[in-house]
Amino acid sequence: AQQRAADGVKALAACDMRGAHDAFSDAYGMDSSDPQIALAFALTDLTLLAEDPALEKLRPRFGFTQPFHIT
């Protein structure tokens, strides 16, 4: 778990949010009791939320007229 978490930190340093999320997700699956891993997984999960198809369907109900984009 610690190695995958370290991989996630390296991915974050390289601005690879998807890679970081994947690594932290793996680490969390291996050790869900580590609070730092849990936080990193949750935060990277939030950064990718805008790409979630379910959120895109709800977007107009909240008054957003343009699609969400992650840049």
mmCIF file of N, CA and C in Angstrom:
data_model
loop_
_atom_site.group_PDB
_atom_site.id
_atom_site.type_symbol
_atom_site.label_atom_id
_atom_site.label_comp_id
_atom_site.label_asym_id
_atom_site.label_seq_id
_atom_site.Cartn_x
_atom_site.Cartn_y
_atom_site.Cartn_z
ATOM 1 N N ALA A 1 0.829 -1.195 0.000
ATOM 2 C CA ALA A 1 0.000 0.000 0.000
ATOM 3 C C ALA A 1 0.873 1.259 0.000
ATOM 4 N N GLN A 2 1.921 1.245 0.796
ATOM 5 C CA GLN A 2 2.790 2.424 0.871
ATOM 6 C C GLN A 2 3.478 2.696 -0.463
ATOM 7 N N GLN A 3 3.865 1.648 -1.167
ATOM 8 C CA GLN A 3 4.506 1.833 -2.472
ATOM 9 C C GLN A 3 3.535 2.437 -3.475
ATOM 10 N N ARG A 4 2.288 1.949 -3.481
ATOM 11 C CA ARG A 4 1.292 2.518 -4.411
ATOM 12 C C ARG A 4 0.974 3.957 -4.033
ATOM 13 N N ALA A 5 0.951 4.255 -2.737
ATOM 14 C CA ALA A 5 0.736 5.637 -2.310
ATOM 15 C C ALA A 5 1.890 6.519 -2.788
ATOM 16 N N ALA A 6 3.107 6.014 -2.694
ATOM 17 C CA ALA A 6 4.265 6.759 -3.197
ATOM 18 C C ALA A 6 4.157 6.964 -4.707
ATOM 19 N N ASP A 7 3.649 5.958 -5.411
ATOM 20 C CA ASP A 7 3.416 6.105 -6.856
ATOM 21 C C ASP A 7 2.404 7.221 -7.108
ATOM 22 N N GLY A 8 1.396 7.303 -6.250
ATOM 23 C CA GLY A 8 0.400 8.362 -6.376
ATOM 24 C C GLY A 8 1.000 9.736 -6.173
ATOM 25 N N VAL A 9 1.879 9.860 -5.210
ATOM 26 C CA VAL A 9 2.553 11.144 -4.962
ATOM 27 C C VAL A 9 3.396 11.536 -6.172
ATOM 28 N N LYS A 10 4.098 10.571 -6.757
ATOM 29 C CA LYS A 10 4.896 10.859 -7.960
ATOM 30 C C LYS A 10 4.009 11.294 -9.111
ATOM 31 N N ALA A 11 2.869 10.643 -9.253
ATOM 32 C CA ALA A 11 1.934 11.023 -10.323
ATOM 33 C C ALA A 11 1.403 12.433 -10.095
ATOM 34 N N LEU A 12 1.108 12.775 -8.847
ATOM 35 C CA LEU A 12 0.664 14.141 -8.548
ATOM 36 C C LEU A 12 1.738 15.159 -8.916
ATOM 37 N N ALA A 13 2.979 14.840 -8.603
ATOM 38 C CA ALA A 13 4.088 15.748 -8.924
ATOM 39 C C ALA A 13 4.219 15.962 -10.423
ATOM 40 N N ALA A 14 3.790 14.956 -11.189
ATOM 41 C CA ALA A 14 3.839 15.050 -12.648
ATOM 42 C C ALA A 14 2.519 15.571 -13.227
ATOM 43 N N CYS A 15 1.609 16.024 -12.353
ATOM 44 C CA CYS A 15 0.285 16.540 -12.757
ATOM 45 C C CYS A 15 -0.562 15.483 -13.473
ATOM 46 N N ASP A 16 -0.365 14.239 -13.106
ATOM 47 C CA ASP A 16 -1.135 13.128 -13.682
ATOM 48 C C ASP A 16 -2.212 12.735 -12.675
ATOM 49 N N MET A 17 -3.354 13.430 -12.732
ATOM 50 C CA MET A 17 -4.410 13.198 -11.750
ATOM 51 C C MET A 17 -5.012 11.801 -11.876
ATOM 52 N N ARG A 18 -5.208 11.338 -13.084
ATOM 53 C CA ARG A 18 -5.790 10.007 -13.272
ATOM 54 C C ARG A 18 -4.830 8.927 -12.750
ATOM 55 N N GLY A 19 -3.562 9.059 -13.052
ATOM 56 C CA GLY A 19 -2.569 8.115 -12.549
ATOM 57 C C GLY A 19 -2.481 8.146 -11.035
ATOM 58 N N ALA A 20 -2.551 9.347 -10.468
ATOM 59 C CA ALA A 20 -2.523 9.486 -9.015
ATOM 60 C C ALA A 20 -3.750 8.834 -8.395
ATOM 61 N N HIS A 21 -4.903 9.088 -8.983
ATOM 62 C CA HIS A 21 -6.132 8.496 -8.457
ATOM 63 C C HIS A 21 -6.064 6.975 -8.518
ATOM 64 N N ASP A 22 -5.597 6.441 -9.631
ATOM 65 C CA ASP A 22 -5.484 4.982 -9.758
ATOM 66 C C ASP A 22 -4.554 4.400 -8.695
ATOM 67 N N ALA A 23 -3.420 5.063 -8.476
ATOM 68 C CA ALA A 23 -2.464 4.578 -7.483
ATOM 69 C C ALA A 23 -3.045 4.659 -6.072
ATOM 70 N N PHE A 24 -3.679 5.791 -5.740
ATOM 71 C CA PHE A 24 -4.263 5.936 -4.412
ATOM 72 C C PHE A 24 -5.448 4.989 -4.217
ATOM 73 N N SER A 25 -6.191 4.738 -5.275
ATOM 74 C CA SER A 25 -7.285 3.769 -5.199
ATOM 75 C C SER A 25 -6.746 2.377 -4.873
ATOM 76 N N ASP A 26 -5.678 2.001 -5.549
ATOM 77 C CA ASP A 26 -5.039 0.710 -5.259
ATOM 78 C C ASP A 26 -4.556 0.658 -3.812
ATOM 79 N N ALA A 27 -3.886 1.737 -3.389
ATOM 80 C CA ALA A 27 -3.343 1.779 -2.031
ATOM 81 C C ALA A 27 -4.465 1.690 -0.998
ATOM 82 N N TYR A 28 -5.560 2.389 -1.245
ATOM 83 C CA TYR A 28 -6.697 2.357 -0.329
ATOM 84 C C TYR A 28 -7.304 0.958 -0.275
ATOM 85 N N GLY A 29 -7.358 0.289 -1.420
ATOM 86 C CA GLY A 29 -7.856 -1.083 -1.449
ATOM 87 C C GLY A 29 -6.989 -2.024 -0.641
ATOM 88 N N MET A 30 -5.712 -1.734 -0.565
ATOM 89 C CA MET A 30 -4.780 -2.561 0.193
ATOM 90 C C MET A 30 -4.786 -2.226 1.692
ATOM 91 N N ASP A 31 -5.024 -0.934 2.009
ATOM 92 C CA ASP A 31 -4.992 -0.511 3.414
ATOM 93 C C ASP A 31 -5.940 0.667 3.615
ATOM 94 N N SER A 32 -7.194 0.363 3.873
ATOM 95 C CA SER A 32 -8.189 1.419 4.059
ATOM 96 C C SER A 32 -8.124 2.050 5.452
ATOM 97 N N SER A 33 -7.252 1.552 6.310
ATOM 98 C CA SER A 33 -7.145 2.116 7.659
ATOM 99 C C SER A 33 -6.136 3.254 7.759
ATOM 100 N N ASP A 34 -5.345 3.480 6.707
ATOM 101 C CA ASP A 34 -4.341 4.549 6.726
ATOM 102 C C ASP A 34 -5.027 5.869 6.373
ATOM 103 N N PRO A 35 -5.084 6.818 7.305
ATOM 104 C CA PRO A 35 -5.813 8.056 7.036
ATOM 105 C C PRO A 35 -5.214 8.905 5.915
ATOM 106 N N GLN A 36 -3.904 8.872 5.744
ATOM 107 C CA GLN A 36 -3.291 9.656 4.671
ATOM 108 C C GLN A 36 -3.651 9.078 3.298
ATOM 109 N N ILE A 37 -3.656 7.767 3.200
ATOM 110 C CA ILE A 37 -4.042 7.122 1.946
ATOM 111 C C ILE A 37 -5.514 7.402 1.666
ATOM 112 N N ALA A 38 -6.351 7.302 2.692
ATOM 113 C CA ALA A 38 -7.780 7.561 2.518
ATOM 114 C C ALA A 38 -8.027 8.989 2.040
ATOM 115 N N LEU A 39 -7.325 9.945 2.633
ATOM 116 C CA LEU A 39 -7.485 11.344 2.232
ATOM 117 C C LEU A 39 -7.006 11.563 0.805
ATOM 118 N N ALA A 40 -5.858 11.018 0.459
ATOM 119 C CA ALA A 40 -5.337 11.179 -0.903
ATOM 120 C C ALA A 40 -6.284 10.566 -1.922
ATOM 121 N N PHE A 41 -6.825 9.401 -1.612
ATOM 122 C CA PHE A 41 -7.787 8.761 -2.505
ATOM 123 C C PHE A 41 -9.031 9.632 -2.660
ATOM 124 N N ALA A 42 -9.558 10.132 -1.547
ATOM 125 C CA ALA A 42 -10.761 10.954 -1.601
ATOM 126 C C ALA A 42 -10.530 12.245 -2.385
ATOM 127 N N LEU A 43 -9.413 12.901 -2.148
ATOM 128 C CA LEU A 43 -9.145 14.172 -2.840
ATOM 129 C C LEU A 43 -8.948 13.973 -4.335
ATOM 130 N N THR A 44 -8.243 12.926 -4.720
ATOM 131 C CA THR A 44 -8.073 12.694 -6.159
ATOM 132 C C THR A 44 -9.383 12.243 -6.781
ATOM 133 N N ASP A 45 -10.215 11.549 -6.020
ATOM 134 C CA ASP A 45 -11.530 11.167 -6.512
ATOM 135 C C ASP A 45 -12.362 12.413 -6.806
ATOM 136 N N LEU A 46 -12.290 13.385 -5.921
ATOM 137 C CA LEU A 46 -13.023 14.640 -6.124
ATOM 138 C C LEU A 46 -12.539 15.390 -7.355
ATOM 139 N N THR A 47 -11.244 15.338 -7.629
ATOM 140 C CA THR A 47 -10.731 16.072 -8.787
ATOM 141 C C THR A 47 -11.262 15.500 -10.094
ATOM 142 N N LEU A 48 -11.618 14.228 -10.102
ATOM 143 C CA LEU A 48 -12.130 13.598 -11.314
ATOM 144 C C LEU A 48 -13.650 13.586 -11.375
ATOM 145 N N LEU A 49 -14.298 14.112 -10.361
ATOM 146 C CA LEU A 49 -15.750 14.093 -10.294
ATOM 147 C C LEU A 49 -16.403 14.777 -11.491
ATOM 148 N N ALA A 50 -15.797 15.825 -11.983
ATOM 149 C CA ALA A 50 -16.388 16.566 -13.106
ATOM 150 C C ALA A 50 -16.513 15.711 -14.361
ATOM 151 N N GLU A 51 -15.763 14.632 -14.447
ATOM 152 C CA GLU A 51 -15.846 13.754 -15.611
ATOM 153 C C GLU A 51 -16.884 12.645 -15.448
ATOM 154 N N ASP A 52 -17.506 12.560 -14.298
ATOM 155 C CA ASP A 52 -18.469 11.495 -14.027
ATOM 156 C C ASP A 52 -19.717 11.686 -14.893
ATOM 157 N N PRO A 53 -20.093 10.680 -15.677
ATOM 158 C CA PRO A 53 -21.274 10.806 -16.537
ATOM 159 C C PRO A 53 -22.552 11.124 -15.760
ATOM 160 N N ALA A 54 -22.683 10.618 -14.557
ATOM 161 C CA ALA A 54 -23.877 10.906 -13.758
ATOM 162 C C ALA A 54 -23.954 12.389 -13.413
ATOM 163 N N LEU A 55 -22.820 12.992 -13.098
ATOM 164 C CA LEU A 55 -22.798 14.417 -12.792
ATOM 165 C C LEU A 55 -23.125 15.231 -14.041
ATOM 166 N N GLU A 56 -22.642 14.794 -15.171
ATOM 167 C CA GLU A 56 -22.928 15.499 -16.426
ATOM 168 C C GLU A 56 -24.430 15.509 -16.704
ATOM 169 N N LYS A 57 -25.112 14.424 -16.389
ATOM 170 C CA LYS A 57 -26.566 14.372 -16.587
ATOM 171 C C LYS A 57 -27.283 15.346 -15.658
ATOM 172 N N LEU A 58 -26.741 15.539 -14.459
ATOM 173 C CA LEU A 58 -27.365 16.436 -13.496
ATOM 174 C C LEU A 58 -27.001 17.903 -13.699
ATOM 175 N N ARG A 59 -25.957 18.158 -14.472
ATOM 176 C CA ARG A 59 -25.436 19.514 -14.658
ATOM 177 C C ARG A 59 -26.534 20.535 -14.962
ATOM 178 N N PRO A 60 -27.430 20.287 -15.928
ATOM 179 C CA PRO A 60 -28.454 21.297 -16.238
ATOM 180 C C PRO A 60 -29.414 21.577 -15.076
ATOM 181 N N ARG A 61 -29.648 20.596 -14.226
ATOM 182 C CA ARG A 61 -30.563 20.796 -13.093
ATOM 183 C C ARG A 61 -30.006 21.805 -12.097
ATOM 184 N N PHE A 62 -28.689 21.997 -12.113
ATOM 185 C CA PHE A 62 -28.050 22.954 -11.213
ATOM 186 C C PHE A 62 -27.767 24.291 -11.897
ATOM 187 N N GLY A 63 -28.246 24.436 -13.136
ATOM 188 C CA GLY A 63 -28.114 25.697 -13.836
ATOM 189 C C GLY A 63 -26.843 25.876 -14.641
ATOM 190 N N PHE A 64 -26.018 24.829 -14.746
ATOM 191 C CA PHE A 64 -24.801 24.934 -15.544
ATOM 192 C C PHE A 64 -25.154 24.689 -17.002
ATOM 193 N N THR A 65 -24.817 25.622 -17.861
ATOM 194 C CA THR A 65 -25.181 25.514 -19.271
ATOM 195 C C THR A 65 -24.072 24.930 -20.134
ATOM 196 N N GLN A 66 -22.873 24.880 -19.622
ATOM 197 C CA GLN A 66 -21.741 24.346 -20.374
ATOM 198 C C GLN A 66 -21.233 23.072 -19.694
ATOM 199 N N PRO A 67 -20.675 22.135 -20.464
ATOM 200 C CA PRO A 67 -20.104 20.946 -19.860
ATOM 201 C C PRO A 67 -18.935 21.287 -18.938
ATOM 202 N N PHE A 68 -18.710 20.450 -17.950
ATOM 203 C CA PHE A 68 -17.560 20.611 -17.065
ATOM 204 C C PHE A 68 -16.320 20.130 -17.803
ATOM 205 N N HIS A 69 -15.202 20.807 -17.576
ATOM 206 C CA HIS A 69 -13.941 20.414 -18.196
ATOM 207 C C HIS A 69 -12.848 20.424 -17.145
ATOM 208 N N ILE A 70 -11.987 19.436 -17.215
ATOM 209 C CA ILE A 70 -10.797 19.411 -16.375
ATOM 210 C C ILE A 70 -9.628 19.800 -17.256
ATOM 211 N N THR A 71 -8.941 20.852 -16.869
ATOM 212 C CA THR A 71 -7.794 21.291 -17.669
ATOM 213 C C THR A 71 -6.541 21.209 -16.878
#
